[in-house]
Amino acid sequence: MRFASLASGSKGNCLVVEAGVSRLLVDCGLAPREAERRLARLGLAPADLSAIVLTHEHDDHASGAFAFAARHGLELCMTRGTQRALQESAGPASGIATRLVDARTPFAVGDLELRPFTVPHDAREPVQYVLSDGARRLGVLTDIGAPTRHVEETLSGCDGLVLECNHDLEMLWGGSYPKWLKERIAGPFGHLANSQSEHLLAALDRSRLKHVVAAHLSEQNNRPGLARAALARALGCAEHWVGLASQDEGFGWRALE
Ligand SMILES: [Zn+2]
Ligand SMILES: [Zn+2]
């Protein structure tokens, strides 16, 4: 099982996960041509994918999903709330095979098992996922206002984690965003601060953990060094061991073995 990212941040998110012969995208917040170009960097073509799994309807996660799925005949998996929100903004997903995700029910896409879990975030019915090949587990967590006990339990014991480090609180409050936006981002349905991610990571069972990637960093309100330092503190490791997902590059393949 391995994973990589095409993009991560408020201008677009797209994660690639592979197990056996199965590959899928978690979110598609890139224009189709850009997603195709970035897939090629990983040695993949759209025909190598079988599905797009959405976390929620926000543009940075779903803006390219309908177009990319339609263009390449991919199944689109999402909660009913996400589907409704997208249909209201983009119209019906005509010609796309959709599968409704229930936030309490695991499902499979080929060789990949997905366990969705609910998160507090200001979207209609947001979920995040633990993906598994049956032996290894990759936890994905971005776009969450505050960690919950449910999230802690779900992400404990993972082999790899892609973990939101959205902002540094001091940079956010001292920055140029309008007050309402600062309050939204820092609020209980917004995004994780570095310090929240650090505390969440420290609270998890990390006994199997081999990969941690800091993701969804704000370009305005965070610095890669601050995010890495926070997660390294929780892990008691050197900062360079913590991976970094960037807006332009995402990150290259990482193997869970
Ligand atoms: Zn987002
Ligand atoms: Zn969001």
mmCIF file of C-alpha atoms and ligand atoms in Angstrom:
data_model
loop_
_atom_site.group_PDB
_atom_site.id
_atom_site.type_symbol
_atom_site.label_atom_id
_atom_site.label_comp_id
_atom_site.label_asym_id
_atom_site.label_seq_id
_atom_site.Cartn_x
_atom_site.Cartn_y
_atom_site.Cartn_z
ATOM 1 C CA MET A 1 0.000 0.000 0.000
ATOM 2 C CA ARG A 2 1.307 3.476 -0.818
ATOM 3 C CA PHE A 3 0.088 7.059 -0.930
ATOM 4 C CA ALA A 4 1.026 10.430 -2.415
ATOM 5 C CA SER A 5 -0.487 13.875 -2.839
ATOM 6 C CA LEU A 6 -1.089 16.033 -5.903
ATOM 7 C CA ALA A 7 -1.854 19.151 -3.856
ATOM 8 C CA SER A 8 -2.614 20.158 -0.299
ATOM 9 C CA GLY A 9 -3.907 23.493 1.001
ATOM 10 C CA SER A 10 -6.738 25.974 0.647
ATOM 11 C CA LYS A 11 -6.269 26.216 -3.150
ATOM 12 C CA GLY A 12 -6.760 22.499 -3.772
ATOM 13 C CA ASN A 13 -6.425 19.053 -2.219
ATOM 14 C CA CYS A 14 -5.977 15.701 -3.870
ATOM 15 C CA LEU A 15 -4.518 12.566 -2.282
ATOM 16 C CA VAL A 16 -3.744 9.345 -4.171
ATOM 17 C CA VAL A 17 -3.950 5.999 -2.359
ATOM 18 C CA GLU A 18 -3.026 2.647 -3.877
ATOM 19 C CA ALA A 19 -3.400 -0.957 -2.675
ATOM 20 C CA GLY A 20 -2.823 -3.910 -4.966
ATOM 21 C CA VAL A 21 -4.276 -2.976 -8.342
ATOM 22 C CA SER A 22 -6.691 -0.424 -6.850
ATOM 23 C CA ARG A 23 -6.088 3.306 -6.831
ATOM 24 C CA LEU A 24 -8.319 6.180 -5.842
ATOM 25 C CA LEU A 25 -8.270 9.889 -5.217
ATOM 26 C CA VAL A 26 -9.335 11.265 -1.868
ATOM 27 C CA ASP A 27 -10.788 14.634 -2.968
ATOM 28 C CA CYS A 28 -10.258 16.397 -6.264
ATOM 29 C CA GLY A 29 -9.879 20.137 -5.733
ATOM 30 C CA LEU A 30 -7.882 20.645 -8.929
ATOM 31 C CA ALA A 31 -8.981 21.375 -12.487
ATOM 32 C CA PRO A 32 -9.003 18.114 -14.482
ATOM 33 C CA ARG A 33 -6.052 19.026 -16.690
ATOM 34 C CA GLU A 34 -3.982 20.037 -13.698
ATOM 35 C CA ALA A 35 -4.875 16.811 -11.890
ATOM 36 C CA GLU A 36 -3.840 14.845 -15.002
ATOM 37 C CA ARG A 37 -0.537 16.709 -15.217
ATOM 38 C CA ARG A 38 0.229 16.053 -11.565
ATOM 39 C CA LEU A 39 -0.802 12.392 -11.781
ATOM 40 C CA ALA A 40 1.781 11.996 -14.542
ATOM 41 C CA ARG A 41 4.446 13.204 -12.091
ATOM 42 C CA LEU A 42 3.608 10.118 -10.018
ATOM 43 C CA GLY A 43 3.750 7.881 -13.080
ATOM 44 C CA LEU A 44 -0.038 7.501 -13.243
ATOM 45 C CA ALA A 45 -2.704 8.117 -15.860
ATOM 46 C CA PRO A 46 -6.391 8.696 -15.058
ATOM 47 C CA ALA A 47 -7.108 5.211 -16.437
ATOM 48 C CA ASP A 48 -5.113 3.808 -13.486
ATOM 49 C CA LEU A 49 -7.779 5.146 -11.073
ATOM 50 C CA SER A 50 -11.094 3.597 -10.185
ATOM 51 C CA ALA A 51 -12.805 6.147 -7.947
ATOM 52 C CA ILE A 52 -12.817 9.576 -6.328
ATOM 53 C CA VAL A 53 -13.794 9.616 -2.661
ATOM 54 C CA LEU A 54 -14.862 13.006 -1.332
ATOM 55 C CA THR A 55 -14.535 14.272 2.223
ATOM 56 C CA HIS A 56 -16.853 17.297 1.783
ATOM 57 C CA GLU A 57 -18.124 19.819 -0.736
ATOM 58 C CA HIS A 58 -15.741 22.756 -0.185
ATOM 59 C CA ASP A 59 -14.138 23.930 -3.429
ATOM 60 C CA ASP A 60 -10.602 23.085 -2.381
ATOM 61 C CA HIS A 61 -11.713 19.418 -2.129
ATOM 62 C CA ALA A 62 -14.429 19.013 -4.727
ATOM 63 C CA SER A 63 -14.147 21.692 -7.433
ATOM 64 C CA GLY A 64 -12.774 19.274 -10.030
ATOM 65 C CA ALA A 65 -14.564 16.130 -8.891
ATOM 66 C CA PHE A 66 -17.591 16.069 -11.226
ATOM 67 C CA ALA A 67 -15.564 17.036 -14.295
ATOM 68 C CA PHE A 68 -12.724 14.604 -13.602
ATOM 69 C CA ALA A 69 -15.061 11.715 -12.758
ATOM 70 C CA ALA A 70 -17.164 12.331 -15.881
ATOM 71 C CA ARG A 71 -14.153 12.687 -18.149
ATOM 72 C CA HIS A 72 -12.544 9.447 -16.997
ATOM 73 C CA GLY A 73 -15.540 7.305 -16.039
ATOM 74 C CA LEU A 74 -14.652 7.169 -12.344
ATOM 75 C CA GLU A 75 -17.044 6.298 -9.570
ATOM 76 C CA LEU A 76 -17.683 9.186 -7.183
ATOM 77 C CA CYS A 77 -18.181 8.296 -3.501
ATOM 78 C CA MET A 78 -19.577 10.870 -1.055
ATOM 79 C CA THR A 79 -22.061 11.346 1.752
ATOM 80 C CA ARG A 80 -25.635 12.334 0.938
ATOM 81 C CA GLY A 81 -25.033 15.764 2.461
ATOM 82 C CA THR A 82 -21.982 16.336 0.278
ATOM 83 C CA GLN A 83 -23.929 15.205 -2.790
ATOM 84 C CA ARG A 84 -26.806 17.576 -2.014
ATOM 85 C CA ALA A 85 -24.483 20.512 -1.438
ATOM 86 C CA LEU A 86 -22.625 19.861 -4.698
ATOM 87 C CA GLN A 87 -25.840 19.436 -6.682
ATOM 88 C CA GLU A 88 -27.114 22.750 -5.349
ATOM 89 C CA SER A 89 -23.969 24.552 -6.485
ATOM 90 C CA ALA A 90 -22.936 22.599 -9.588
ATOM 91 C CA GLY A 91 -26.155 20.931 -10.757
ATOM 92 C CA PRO A 92 -26.818 17.202 -10.983
ATOM 93 C CA ALA A 93 -23.902 14.829 -11.516
ATOM 94 C CA SER A 94 -25.360 13.459 -14.723
ATOM 95 C CA GLY A 95 -23.595 10.501 -16.243
ATOM 96 C CA ILE A 96 -21.430 9.886 -13.183
ATOM 97 C CA ALA A 97 -21.690 6.672 -11.208
ATOM 98 C CA THR A 98 -22.120 7.795 -7.603
ATOM 99 C CA ARG A 99 -21.974 5.771 -4.428
ATOM 100 C CA LEU A 100 -23.403 7.198 -1.225
ATOM 101 C CA VAL A 101 -21.135 6.939 1.804
ATOM 102 C CA ASP A 102 -22.685 6.362 5.208
ATOM 103 C CA ALA A 103 -20.477 7.920 7.879
ATOM 104 C CA ARG A 104 -20.807 4.818 10.096
ATOM 105 C CA THR A 105 -20.346 2.125 7.451
ATOM 106 C CA PRO A 106 -17.019 0.907 6.035
ATOM 107 C CA PHE A 107 -16.935 0.122 2.320
ATOM 108 C CA ALA A 108 -14.478 -1.137 -0.271
ATOM 109 C CA VAL A 109 -13.138 0.176 -3.559
ATOM 110 C CA GLY A 110 -11.372 -2.807 -5.094
ATOM 111 C CA ASP A 111 -8.537 -3.817 -2.762
ATOM 112 C CA LEU A 112 -8.933 -0.709 -0.599
ATOM 113 C CA GLU A 113 -11.105 -0.716 2.498
ATOM 114 C CA LEU A 114 -12.371 2.671 3.624
ATOM 115 C CA ARG A 115 -13.663 3.566 7.023
ATOM 116 C CA PRO A 116 -15.356 6.973 7.016
ATOM 117 C CA PHE A 117 -15.678 8.953 10.230
ATOM 118 C CA THR A 118 -17.497 12.158 11.067
ATOM 119 C CA VAL A 119 -15.684 15.393 11.863
ATOM 120 C CA PRO A 120 -16.816 18.825 13.096
ATOM 121 C CA HIS A 121 -16.368 21.173 10.120
ATOM 122 C CA ASP A 122 -18.606 23.791 8.514
ATOM 123 C CA ALA A 123 -19.789 21.615 5.631
ATOM 124 C CA ARG A 124 -23.082 19.723 5.103
ATOM 125 C CA GLU A 125 -22.003 16.205 6.096
ATOM 126 C CA PRO A 126 -18.209 16.068 6.228
ATOM 127 C CA VAL A 127 -16.258 12.859 6.799
ATOM 128 C CA GLN A 128 -12.617 11.856 6.790
ATOM 129 C CA TYR A 129 -11.257 8.380 6.136
ATOM 130 C CA VAL A 130 -9.015 5.588 7.325
ATOM 131 C CA LEU A 131 -7.897 3.581 4.274
ATOM 132 C CA SER A 132 -6.553 0.056 4.540
ATOM 133 C CA ASP A 133 -5.325 -2.843 2.438
ATOM 134 C CA GLY A 134 -6.350 -5.207 5.221
ATOM 135 C CA ALA A 135 -2.911 -5.128 6.859
ATOM 136 C CA ARG A 136 -1.873 -1.436 7.005
ATOM 137 C CA ARG A 137 -3.946 1.628 7.830
ATOM 138 C CA LEU A 138 -3.595 5.187 6.571
ATOM 139 C CA GLY A 139 -5.493 7.871 8.478
ATOM 140 C CA VAL A 140 -6.452 11.088 6.692
ATOM 141 C CA LEU A 141 -7.577 14.073 8.724
ATOM 142 C CA THR A 142 -7.940 17.618 7.405
ATOM 143 C CA ASP A 143 -10.701 20.197 7.668
ATOM 144 C CA ILE A 144 -11.713 19.673 11.269
ATOM 145 C CA GLY A 145 -12.367 22.394 13.821
ATOM 146 C CA ALA A 146 -11.342 20.416 16.880
ATOM 147 C CA PRO A 147 -10.350 16.799 17.564
ATOM 148 C CA THR A 148 -13.020 14.625 19.173
ATOM 149 C CA ARG A 149 -12.778 11.403 21.149
ATOM 150 C CA HIS A 150 -14.251 9.614 18.120
ATOM 151 C CA VAL A 151 -11.427 10.960 15.933
ATOM 152 C CA GLU A 152 -8.807 9.952 18.501
ATOM 153 C CA GLU A 153 -10.139 6.405 18.697
ATOM 154 C CA THR A 154 -10.413 6.091 14.930
ATOM 155 C CA LEU A 155 -6.890 7.317 14.193
ATOM 156 C CA SER A 156 -5.180 5.348 16.945
ATOM 157 C CA GLY A 157 -2.988 2.514 15.726
ATOM 158 C CA CYS A 158 -2.572 3.792 12.159
ATOM 159 C CA ASP A 159 0.617 3.031 10.182
ATOM 160 C CA GLY A 160 0.526 6.403 8.425
ATOM 161 C CA LEU A 161 -1.179 9.740 9.021
ATOM 162 C CA VAL A 162 -1.876 12.740 6.822
ATOM 163 C CA LEU A 163 -2.702 15.338 9.428
ATOM 164 C CA GLU A 164 -3.944 18.908 9.077
ATOM 165 C CA CYS A 165 -1.688 21.643 10.438
ATOM 166 C CA ASN A 166 -3.663 24.579 9.114
ATOM 167 C CA HIS A 167 -2.402 27.561 11.034
ATOM 168 C CA ASP A 168 -0.234 28.921 13.759
ATOM 169 C CA LEU A 169 -2.610 30.695 16.156
ATOM 170 C CA GLU A 170 -0.369 33.722 16.652
ATOM 171 C CA MET A 171 0.105 34.168 12.907
ATOM 172 C CA LEU A 172 -3.639 33.816 12.334
ATOM 173 C CA TRP A 173 -4.695 36.382 14.946
ATOM 174 C CA GLY A 174 -1.856 38.746 14.061
ATOM 175 C CA GLY A 175 -2.466 38.415 10.311
ATOM 176 C CA SER A 176 -4.499 40.376 7.788
ATOM 177 C CA TYR A 177 -7.623 38.201 7.499
ATOM 178 C CA PRO A 178 -10.919 39.882 8.481
ATOM 179 C CA LYS A 179 -12.082 39.127 12.008
ATOM 180 C CA TRP A 180 -15.014 36.945 10.919
ATOM 181 C CA LEU A 181 -12.691 34.750 8.871
ATOM 182 C CA LYS A 182 -10.171 34.410 11.680
ATOM 183 C CA GLU A 183 -13.008 33.363 13.972
ATOM 184 C CA ARG A 184 -14.278 30.830 11.434
ATOM 185 C CA ILE A 185 -10.851 29.268 10.902
ATOM 186 C CA ALA A 186 -10.015 29.068 14.608
ATOM 187 C CA GLY A 187 -13.566 28.076 15.603
ATOM 188 C CA PRO A 188 -14.928 24.616 16.478
ATOM 189 C CA PHE A 189 -16.012 23.955 12.857
ATOM 190 C CA GLY A 190 -12.969 25.441 11.153
ATOM 191 C CA HIS A 191 -9.427 24.110 10.882
ATOM 192 C CA LEU A 192 -6.768 22.638 13.162
ATOM 193 C CA ALA A 193 -4.035 24.861 14.575
ATOM 194 C CA ASN A 194 -0.544 23.388 14.808
ATOM 195 C CA SER A 195 -0.953 23.139 18.577
ATOM 196 C CA GLN A 196 -4.221 21.179 18.232
ATOM 197 C CA SER A 197 -2.609 18.748 15.801
ATOM 198 C CA GLU A 198 0.296 18.340 18.193
ATOM 199 C CA HIS A 199 -2.026 17.497 21.094
ATOM 200 C CA LEU A 200 -4.101 15.119 18.981
ATOM 201 C CA LEU A 201 -1.007 13.292 17.760
ATOM 202 C CA ALA A 202 0.329 13.022 21.307
ATOM 203 C CA ALA A 203 -2.969 11.464 22.429
ATOM 204 C CA LEU A 204 -3.004 8.727 19.744
ATOM 205 C CA ASP A 205 -1.679 5.195 19.953
ATOM 206 C CA ARG A 206 1.432 5.704 17.795
ATOM 207 C CA SER A 207 2.930 2.238 18.228
ATOM 208 C CA ARG A 208 2.627 1.372 14.528
ATOM 209 C CA LEU A 209 3.190 4.820 13.106
ATOM 210 C CA LYS A 210 5.812 5.004 10.329
ATOM 211 C CA HIS A 211 4.705 8.088 8.362
ATOM 212 C CA VAL A 212 3.327 11.441 9.468
ATOM 213 C CA VAL A 213 2.707 14.166 6.897
ATOM 214 C CA ALA A 214 1.659 17.694 7.871
ATOM 215 C CA ALA A 215 -1.062 18.797 5.447
ATOM 216 C CA HIS A 216 -3.462 21.616 4.472
ATOM 217 C CA LEU A 217 -1.045 24.311 5.674
ATOM 218 C CA SER A 218 -2.253 27.886 5.261
ATOM 219 C CA GLU A 219 0.124 29.872 3.061
ATOM 220 C CA GLN A 220 -0.850 33.046 4.940
ATOM 221 C CA ASN A 221 -1.038 31.834 8.504
ATOM 222 C CA ASN A 222 1.559 29.089 8.869
ATOM 223 C CA ARG A 223 5.133 28.142 8.070
ATOM 224 C CA PRO A 224 6.304 24.616 7.240
ATOM 225 C CA GLY A 225 8.901 24.790 10.016
ATOM 226 C CA LEU A 226 6.273 25.612 12.650
ATOM 227 C CA ALA A 227 4.000 22.745 11.574
ATOM 228 C CA ARG A 228 6.827 20.236 11.476
ATOM 229 C CA ALA A 229 8.175 21.367 14.839
ATOM 230 C CA ALA A 230 4.739 20.934 16.455
ATOM 231 C CA LEU A 231 4.284 17.364 15.172
ATOM 232 C CA ALA A 232 7.914 16.479 15.960
ATOM 233 C CA ARG A 233 7.318 17.562 19.568
ATOM 234 C CA ALA A 234 4.377 15.174 19.835
ATOM 235 C CA LEU A 235 6.418 12.353 18.312
ATOM 236 C CA GLY A 236 9.672 13.079 20.123
ATOM 237 C CA CYS A 237 11.496 12.894 16.792
ATOM 238 C CA ALA A 238 13.621 15.118 14.575
ATOM 239 C CA GLU A 239 11.664 17.672 12.518
ATOM 240 C CA HIS A 240 12.928 16.353 9.190
ATOM 241 C CA TRP A 241 11.206 13.029 9.908
ATOM 242 C CA VAL A 242 7.816 14.759 9.651
ATOM 243 C CA GLY A 243 6.669 14.926 6.025
ATOM 244 C CA LEU A 244 5.212 18.025 4.455
ATOM 245 C CA ALA A 245 2.392 18.298 1.907
ATOM 246 C CA SER A 246 2.595 21.466 -0.166
ATOM 247 C CA GLN A 247 0.110 23.330 -2.331
ATOM 248 C CA ASP A 248 2.152 23.085 -5.518
ATOM 249 C CA GLU A 249 3.857 19.743 -5.106
ATOM 250 C CA GLY A 250 1.764 17.720 -2.659
ATOM 251 C CA PHE A 251 4.267 14.983 -1.786
ATOM 252 C CA GLY A 252 5.759 11.959 -3.511
ATOM 253 C CA TRP A 253 4.958 8.278 -2.949
ATOM 254 C CA ARG A 254 5.279 6.892 0.574
ATOM 255 C CA ALA A 255 4.995 3.157 1.132
ATOM 256 C CA LEU A 256 3.268 1.502 4.086
ATOM 257 C CA GLU A 257 4.872 -1.890 4.448
HETATM 258 ZN ZN ZN B 1 -9.966 22.295 2.878
HETATM 259 ZN ZN ZN B 2 -13.352 22.436 4.247
#
